[in-house]
Coordinates of C-alpha atoms and ligand atoms in Angstrom, one line a residue:
M1213 CA 10.2 9.6 32.5
N1214 CA 10.4 11.4 29.1
I1215 CA 7.4 10.0 26.0
Q1216 CA 10.1 7.5 24.6
Q1217 CA 10.4 5.8 28.0
I1218 CA 6.8 6.0 28.5
D1219 CA 6.1 4.3 25.1
R1220 CA 8.9 2.0 25.8
Q1221 CA 7.2 0.7 28.9
Y1222 CA 3.8 0.3 28.0
V1223 CA 3.4 -0.1 24.2
A1224 CA 4.0 -3.4 23.5
G1225 CA 6.9 -3.8 21.9
T1226 CA 6.4 -4.7 17.9
Y1227 CA 8.3 -1.5 16.7
N1228 CA 11.5 -0.2 16.9
R1229 CA 11.0 3.2 16.0
F1230 CA 13.6 5.9 15.9
P1231 CA 14.9 8.0 18.3
V1232 CA 12.9 11.0 17.0
T1233 CA 9.1 12.3 18.7
I1234 CA 7.4 14.0 16.6
V1235 CA 4.9 16.7 17.5
S1236 CA 4.0 18.6 14.0
G1237 CA 4.9 18.9 11.0
R1238 CA 3.4 21.1 8.0
G1239 CA 4.1 19.8 4.3
S1240 CA 7.2 17.9 3.9
L1241 CA 8.7 19.1 7.5
L1242 CA 8.3 17.6 10.6
T1243 CA 9.2 19.0 14.1
D1244 CA 10.2 17.2 17.0
E1245 CA 10.1 17.7 20.8
N1246 CA 13.1 20.1 20.7
G1247 CA 12.2 21.9 18.1
R1248 CA 14.6 20.4 14.8
E1249 CA 12.8 19.7 11.9
Y1250 CA 13.6 16.8 9.4
I1251 CA 12.4 16.5 5.7
D1252 CA 10.1 13.8 5.4
M1253 CA 11.1 10.8 2.7
G1254 CA 8.2 8.3 4.1
T1255 CA 5.5 10.1 4.2
G1256 CA 4.2 7.7 7.4
I1257 CA 5.0 5.3 4.8
A1258 CA 2.9 6.3 1.1
V1259 CA 0.5 7.6 3.5
N1260 CA 0.6 11.9 3.6
S1261 CA 1.2 12.1 -0.2
F1262 CA 0.1 15.6 0.2
G1263 CA 2.1 16.1 2.9
V1264 CA 1.0 17.5 6.5
A1265 CA -1.0 19.7 7.7
D1266 CA -2.4 19.7 3.9
A1267 CA -4.8 22.6 4.0
A1268 CA -8.0 21.0 1.4
W1269 CA -7.7 18.0 3.3
Q1270 CA -8.0 19.4 6.7
A1271 CA -10.7 21.8 5.5
A1272 CA -12.6 18.5 4.3
V1273 CA -12.0 16.6 7.4
T1274 CA -12.9 19.0 10.0
A1275 CA -16.1 20.5 7.7
Q1276 CA -17.3 16.8 7.8
L1277 CA -16.8 16.5 11.7
G1278 CA -18.8 19.1 12.5
R1279 CA -21.7 17.7 10.7
V1280 CA -21.4 14.2 12.0
Q1281 CA -18.4 12.2 13.0
H1282 CA -19.6 8.7 12.6
T1283 CA -23.4 6.7 11.8
S1284 CA -22.4 2.9 11.4
N1285 CA -23.0 1.4 8.1
L1286 CA -27.1 1.0 8.9
Y1287 CA -27.7 4.2 7.1
Y1288 CA -26.2 6.4 4.3
T1289 CA -23.6 8.9 4.2
E1290 CA -22.7 11.6 1.6
P1291 CA -18.7 10.8 1.7
C1292 CA -19.4 7.2 1.2
A1293 CA -21.5 7.3 -1.5
R1294 CA -19.4 9.9 -3.1
L1295 CA -15.5 8.3 -2.5
A1296 CA -17.3 4.6 -4.0
Q1297 CA -18.4 6.8 -7.1
M1298 CA -15.2 8.5 -7.6
L1299 CA -13.0 5.6 -7.1
C1300 CA -15.5 3.9 -9.8
T1301 CA -15.5 6.4 -12.5
R1302 CA -11.5 7.0 -11.9
T1303 CA -11.2 3.1 -12.5
G1304 CA -13.9 1.0 -14.1
M1305 CA -14.7 -0.8 -11.3
R1306 CA -18.2 -1.1 -10.4
R1307 CA -18.6 -1.3 -6.3
V1308 CA -16.0 -0.7 -3.4
F1309 CA -16.2 -2.1 0.2
F1310 CA -15.0 0.0 2.6
S1311 CA -12.6 -0.7 5.7
N1312 CA -9.5 0.0 8.0
S1313 CA -6.6 -0.7 6.7
G1314 CA -4.6 -2.4 4.0
A1315 CA -4.6 -6.1 5.8
E1316 CA -8.5 -5.8 5.9
A1317 CA -8.9 -4.2 2.3
N1318 CA -6.7 -7.4 1.5
E1319 CA -9.3 -9.3 3.9
C1320 CA -12.0 -8.2 1.8
A1321 CA -10.4 -9.2 -1.7
I1322 CA -9.4 -12.9 -0.1
K1323 CA -13.5 -13.6 0.5
A1324 CA -14.8 -11.7 -2.5
A1325 CA -12.5 -14.6 -5.0
R1326 CA -13.5 -17.6 -2.7
K1327 CA -16.7 -16.4 -2.5
W1328 CA -17.2 -15.8 -6.7
A1329 CA -15.1 -19.2 -7.0
A1330 CA -17.3 -21.4 -4.6
E1331 CA -20.7 -19.8 -6.4
N1332 CA -19.0 -20.3 -10.2
K1333 CA -16.6 -22.5 -10.6
G1334 CA -17.4 -24.8 -6.8
P1335 CA -16.6 -24.7 -3.2
E1336 CA -13.7 -26.7 -3.3
Y1337 CA -12.2 -24.2 -5.7
S1338 CA -10.7 -21.6 -2.4
T1339 CA -6.5 -21.6 -3.0
I1340 CA -5.3 -17.9 -3.1
V1341 CA -1.8 -17.7 -5.1
T1342 CA 0.8 -15.0 -4.4
L1343 CA 4.1 -14.5 -4.9
R1344 CA 7.4 -15.6 -2.3
N1345 CA 8.3 -12.0 -1.0
S1346 CA 4.9 -10.3 -1.0
F1347 CA 4.1 -8.2 1.6
H1348 CA -0.2 -8.5 2.4
G1349 CA -0.8 -7.4 5.5
R1350 CA -0.6 -8.9 9.4
T1351 CA -3.8 -10.0 10.0
L1352 CA -3.8 -14.1 10.6
T1353 CA -4.9 -14.6 7.0
T1354 CA -3.0 -12.1 5.1
L1355 CA 0.0 -13.3 7.1
A1356 CA -0.6 -16.8 5.3
A1357 CA -0.6 -14.5 1.7
T1358 CA 2.4 -13.5 3.0
G1359 CA 4.7 -15.0 0.4
Q1360 CA 7.5 -14.2 3.4
D1361 CA 8.1 -17.3 5.6
H1362 CA 9.9 -14.9 8.8
Y1363 CA 6.7 -13.3 9.5
H1364 CA 5.1 -16.7 10.0
E1365 CA 7.1 -18.7 12.6
L1366 CA 5.4 -18.7 16.0
F1367 CA 1.9 -18.0 15.0
Q1368 CA 1.0 -21.1 13.0
P1369 CA -1.9 -22.1 12.5
L1370 CA -2.2 -19.7 9.7
T1371 CA -5.1 -19.3 7.6
P1372 CA -5.3 -22.5 5.4
G1373 CA -5.5 -22.7 1.4
F1374 CA -2.5 -19.8 0.2
V1375 CA 0.3 -21.2 -1.9
H1376 CA 3.3 -18.9 -2.6
V1377 CA 5.5 -18.5 -6.0
A1378 CA 7.9 -17.4 -7.7
A1379 CA 7.7 -13.8 -8.9
G1380 CA 8.7 -13.7 -12.9
D1381 CA 8.1 -17.7 -13.1
A1382 CA 5.1 -18.2 -15.1
G1383 CA 5.8 -21.8 -15.4
E1384 CA 5.2 -22.3 -11.7
L1385 CA 2.1 -19.9 -11.9
A1386 CA 0.5 -22.4 -14.6
A1387 CA 2.0 -25.4 -12.7
A1388 CA -0.2 -24.1 -9.3
F1389 CA -3.2 -24.1 -11.2
S1390 CA -2.8 -27.9 -12.5
R1391 CA -2.0 -28.7 -8.8
Y1392 CA -4.6 -26.6 -6.7
K1393 CA -8.4 -25.8 -7.0
V1394 CA -7.6 -22.2 -7.6
A1395 CA -9.7 -19.3 -6.8
G1396 CA -7.7 -15.7 -7.7
V1397 CA -4.0 -14.8 -7.9
L1398 CA -3.0 -11.7 -5.4
I1399 CA -0.4 -9.5 -6.7
E1400 CA 1.5 -6.3 -5.3
C1401 CA 2.6 -4.8 -8.8
I1402 CA 6.0 -3.3 -7.0
Q1403 CA 6.1 -5.6 -3.9
G1404 CA 7.0 -2.6 -1.7
E1405 CA 8.0 -4.0 1.8
G1406 CA 9.7 -7.2 -0.3
G1407 CA 12.7 -4.2 -1.4
V1408 CA 10.3 -2.1 -4.1
L1409 CA 10.6 -4.7 -7.3
P1410 CA 8.2 -4.0 -9.8
L1411 CA 7.4 -7.0 -11.2
D1412 CA 8.4 -7.6 -14.8
P1413 CA 6.0 -6.4 -17.5
E1414 CA 6.5 -9.6 -19.5
Y1415 CA 5.6 -11.7 -16.7
A1416 CA 2.9 -9.3 -15.5
R1417 CA 0.8 -10.3 -18.8
A1418 CA 1.6 -13.9 -18.4
L1419 CA 0.1 -14.2 -15.4
A1420 CA -3.1 -11.9 -16.4
R1421 CA -3.3 -14.5 -19.0
I1422 CA -3.2 -17.7 -17.1
V1423 CA -5.8 -16.1 -14.7
R1424 CA -8.2 -15.5 -17.5
E1425 CA -7.5 -19.0 -19.2
N1426 CA -8.7 -20.5 -16.1
N1427 CA -11.1 -18.4 -14.7
A1428 CA -9.4 -17.5 -11.7
V1429 CA -9.7 -13.7 -9.9
L1430 CA -7.3 -11.7 -10.4
M1431 CA -6.5 -9.4 -7.5
V1432 CA -3.9 -6.2 -7.5
D1433 CA -2.6 -5.3 -3.7
E1434 CA -2.3 -1.5 -4.2
V1435 CA -2.1 -0.4 -0.8
Q1436 CA 1.1 1.3 -1.3
T1437 CA 1.4 1.3 -4.9
G1438 CA -2.2 3.0 -4.9
N1439 CA -3.6 6.8 -5.2
G1440 CA -0.9 8.5 -7.1
R1441 CA 2.5 7.2 -5.7
T1442 CA 3.9 5.3 -8.5
G1443 CA 3.0 8.2 -11.1
R1444 CA -0.6 6.7 -12.0
L1445 CA -3.8 6.4 -10.3
Y1446 CA -3.0 3.0 -9.6
G1447 CA 0.0 0.8 -10.2
Y1448 CA -1.9 -1.7 -12.0
M1449 CA -2.3 0.8 -15.1
H1450 CA 1.3 1.0 -15.8
Y1451 CA 1.4 -3.1 -16.7
G1452 CA -2.1 -3.1 -19.1
L1453 CA -4.1 -5.0 -16.2
E1454 CA -7.6 -5.3 -15.8
P1455 CA -7.8 -6.5 -12.3
D1456 CA -11.3 -7.9 -11.2
V1457 CA -10.4 -6.8 -7.4
V1458 CA -8.3 -4.2 -6.2
S1459 CA -7.3 -3.4 -3.2
T1460 CA -6.2 -0.2 -1.5
A1461 CA -5.4 2.0 1.9
K1462 CA -2.9 3.8 3.0
G1463 CA -2.2 6.8 0.6
L1464 CA -6.5 7.0 0.4
G1465 CA -7.2 7.9 3.4
G1466 CA -4.6 11.2 3.6
G1467 CA -3.3 10.0 6.9
L1468 CA -6.9 9.0 8.7
P1469 CA -7.3 5.1 8.7
L1470 CA -9.4 4.0 5.0
G1471 CA -9.4 0.7 3.3
A1472 CA -11.6 0.1 -0.3
T1473 CA -11.5 -2.8 -2.4
L1474 CA -12.7 -2.3 -5.4
L1475 CA -15.1 -5.4 -7.7
G1476 CA -14.7 -5.4 -10.9
E1477 CA -17.4 -6.2 -13.3
R1478 CA -17.1 -9.7 -13.2
L1479 CA -17.2 -9.4 -9.2
Q1480 CA -19.3 -6.7 -8.3
N1481 CA -22.2 -8.5 -7.1
V1482 CA -20.5 -10.8 -5.3
F1483 CA -21.5 -9.9 -2.0
G1484 CA -25.1 -9.8 -0.8
F1485 CA -26.5 -8.3 2.8
G1486 CA -24.3 -9.9 5.3
D1487 CA -22.4 -11.5 3.6
H1488 CA -19.2 -8.8 4.9
G1489 CA -18.8 -5.9 7.0
S1490 CA -17.5 -3.2 9.4
T1491 CA -18.5 -0.8 11.9
F1492 CA -16.2 2.1 11.4
G1493 CA -15.3 1.6 7.5
G1494 CA -16.7 4.0 5.3
N1495 CA -16.8 6.1 8.0
P1496 CA -17.9 9.9 6.5
V1497 CA -15.2 11.9 8.0
C1498 CA -12.4 9.3 6.7
C1499 CA -14.6 9.6 2.9
A1500 CA -14.8 13.1 3.2
G1501 CA -10.7 13.3 3.8
A1502 CA -10.1 10.7 0.6
I1503 CA -12.0 12.5 -1.9
S1504 CA -10.1 15.6 -1.0
I1505 CA -7.5 13.5 -2.0
L1506 CA -8.9 11.7 -4.8
E1507 CA -10.0 15.1 -6.9
R1508 CA -6.3 16.1 -6.8
I1509 CA -4.4 13.0 -8.2
D1510 CA -5.4 14.5 -11.4
D1511 CA -3.1 14.0 -14.7
A1512 CA -1.2 17.5 -13.7
L1513 CA -0.4 15.5 -10.4
L1514 CA 0.3 11.9 -11.8
E1515 CA 2.5 13.8 -14.6
S1516 CA 4.8 15.7 -11.2
V1517 CA 4.8 12.1 -9.9
R1518 CA 6.4 11.0 -12.7
S1519 CA 8.7 14.1 -13.2
K1520 CA 9.6 14.1 -9.8
G1521 CA 10.7 10.5 -9.5
E1522 CA 12.8 10.8 -12.5
F1523 CA 14.6 14.1 -10.7
V1524 CA 15.7 11.7 -7.9
R1525 CA 17.0 9.1 -9.9
A1526 CA 18.4 11.1 -11.9
A1527 CA 20.2 12.5 -9.0
L1528 CA 21.0 9.4 -7.0
A1529 CA 21.7 6.7 -10.1
G1530 CA 25.8 6.6 -10.3
A1531 CA 26.4 8.7 -7.0
P1532 CA 29.3 7.2 -5.1
G1533 CA 28.5 4.5 -2.9
I1534 CA 24.5 3.6 -4.5
E1535 CA 24.5 0.8 -7.2
S1536 CA 21.2 1.4 -8.1
V1537 CA 18.1 2.9 -8.3
A1538 CA 14.1 0.9 -8.7
G1539 CA 10.8 1.4 -9.0
M1540 CA 7.9 3.9 -10.4
G1541 CA 7.4 7.5 -9.6
L1542 CA 8.1 8.2 -6.1
M1543 CA 8.3 4.7 -4.7
L1544 CA 12.3 4.4 -5.2
G1545 CA 14.0 1.7 -3.5
V1546 CA 18.6 2.3 -3.1
K1547 CA 20.6 -0.2 -3.3
T1548 CA 23.8 1.5 -1.5
V1549 CA 27.5 0.3 -0.4
R1550 CA 26.7 0.5 2.2
P1551 CA 24.3 -1.4 4.5
A1552 CA 20.2 0.8 4.0
S1553 CA 20.1 1.2 7.7
E1554 CA 23.7 3.1 8.0
V1555 CA 22.7 5.3 5.3
V1556 CA 19.3 5.8 6.4
A1557 CA 20.8 6.3 10.3
E1558 CA 23.5 9.0 8.9
C1559 CA 20.5 10.9 7.0
M1560 CA 18.5 11.2 10.2
R1561 CA 21.6 12.7 11.8
R1562 CA 21.7 15.1 9.1
G1563 CA 17.7 15.8 9.4
V1564 CA 16.1 13.4 6.5
L1565 CA 14.6 10.9 7.5
C1566 CA 14.2 7.7 5.2
L1567 CA 12.7 4.0 5.7
T1568 CA 14.2 1.1 4.7
A1569 CA 12.7 -2.0 2.3
K1570 CA 14.7 -5.2 2.8
D1571 CA 18.4 -4.1 1.6
K1572 CA 17.5 -0.5 0.0
V1573 CA 16.5 2.9 1.3
R1574 CA 13.4 3.0 0.9
L1575 CA 11.9 6.7 -0.4
L1576 CA 8.1 7.5 -0.4
P1577 CA 8.1 11.2 -0.8
A1578 CA 5.9 14.2 -1.4
D1579 CA 8.4 17.6 -1.6
L1580 CA 11.4 19.0 -0.9
L1581 CA 13.5 16.4 -2.9
E1582 CA 16.8 19.1 -4.1
K1583 CA 17.7 18.9 -0.5
A1584 CA 16.6 15.6 0.2
V1585 CA 18.8 14.1 -2.3
A1586 CA 22.0 15.9 -1.6
V1587 CA 22.0 14.6 1.8
I1588 CA 21.4 11.3 0.6
R1589 CA 23.8 11.3 -1.6
E1590 CA 26.5 12.9 1.2
A1591 CA 25.3 9.8 3.4
A1592 CA 25.5 6.9 0.5
R1593 CA 28.8 7.9 0.2
P1594 CA 31.3 5.2 1.2
Ligands
PLP1161 C1 1.2 -1.7 4.2 C2 0.7 -2.8 3.2 C3 -0.4 -3.2 3.6 C4 -1.1 -3.8 5.0 O1 -1.7 -2.4 5.2 P1 -2.3 -2.0 6.7 O2 -2.8 -1.4 6.6 O3 -0.7 -2.1 7.8 O4 -3.0 -3.1 7.3 C5 -1.1 -4.8 2.8 N1 -0.3 -4.7 1.6 C6 0.7 -3.9 1.2 C7 1.3 -3.9 -0.2 C8 1.3 -2.9 1.8 O5 2.5 -2.2 1.8

């Protein structure tokens, strides 16, 4: 059996994989088992922001591997402490809880909001409001947070205490606050899996105001939009929001599993000893790699993300077969006349790997944009 046959027989059938077996890569080029090269427009779903085999990240990771690979959270390690310090310095947040994935980062955000509300408003204030069409993860609690019914089927009962309101409808949010005892509101600034849909800025301001007026917790899920992907360090910075909690993962670890939940001033002391934990969270190898990622996401890099994004947008918008391009920075959703899955399959035949999000071709690239965009234009042609 070849690798794809073995995988299909022995790996749980949750992934409808493309028929490509990746063996190596460099930068934005991936090489398959037959030596064919592909341009990578997905970066492992917004993870490998500096491409594959990035030298600085590799050096940081291997240096830490040579010292100690894991200690448990019973002891201090330098990479964990320094990364938390960097994240707080860069955002104005006060403390960080480290985990291993986006779903776990959101679980921590939800626990923080519920505990803070229980202590500051009363234990009945447990409801978490999220937006319809959102995506917050695959655990039973983050599925409950995810505002898409089709993910919920056959996994009932999900964690109770979640309510979904329409993105863009401040009236429905205000009504949820009258109807339920709300602990907090969790949002994505750009719904990623939901189709690369940025929140309307005016709605985001109204939402933040309603959360404040009700003394609730504002949580922003920056798992996909975070760590420079949209042209700012975090997506909420485009909107002038001041979240109480920020969850992130994906691009933070540069390819190793790392989640982070940042707690702002109001919630900085919400957790005490034993309230939350993780065996691997804050792993020194993952954190050492993340430091090398984060220290390179400076103003010049963010500017280049914005200008690269503008280049892709300008090159695709108005091309034959392309209806619209949405998103920010290098998180873009391209609406095509042909079904997105057909365009993605055609791109793959032509050596470019893209993603989909709902009815759109989703691009989360790092580099080699000129070549890739030319291929996408050809593939989208009706
Ligand atoms: C990917 C994603 C998650 C889940 O992250 P995992 O690491 O797969 O658990 C949560 N929220 C958003 C917005 C995401 O894009």
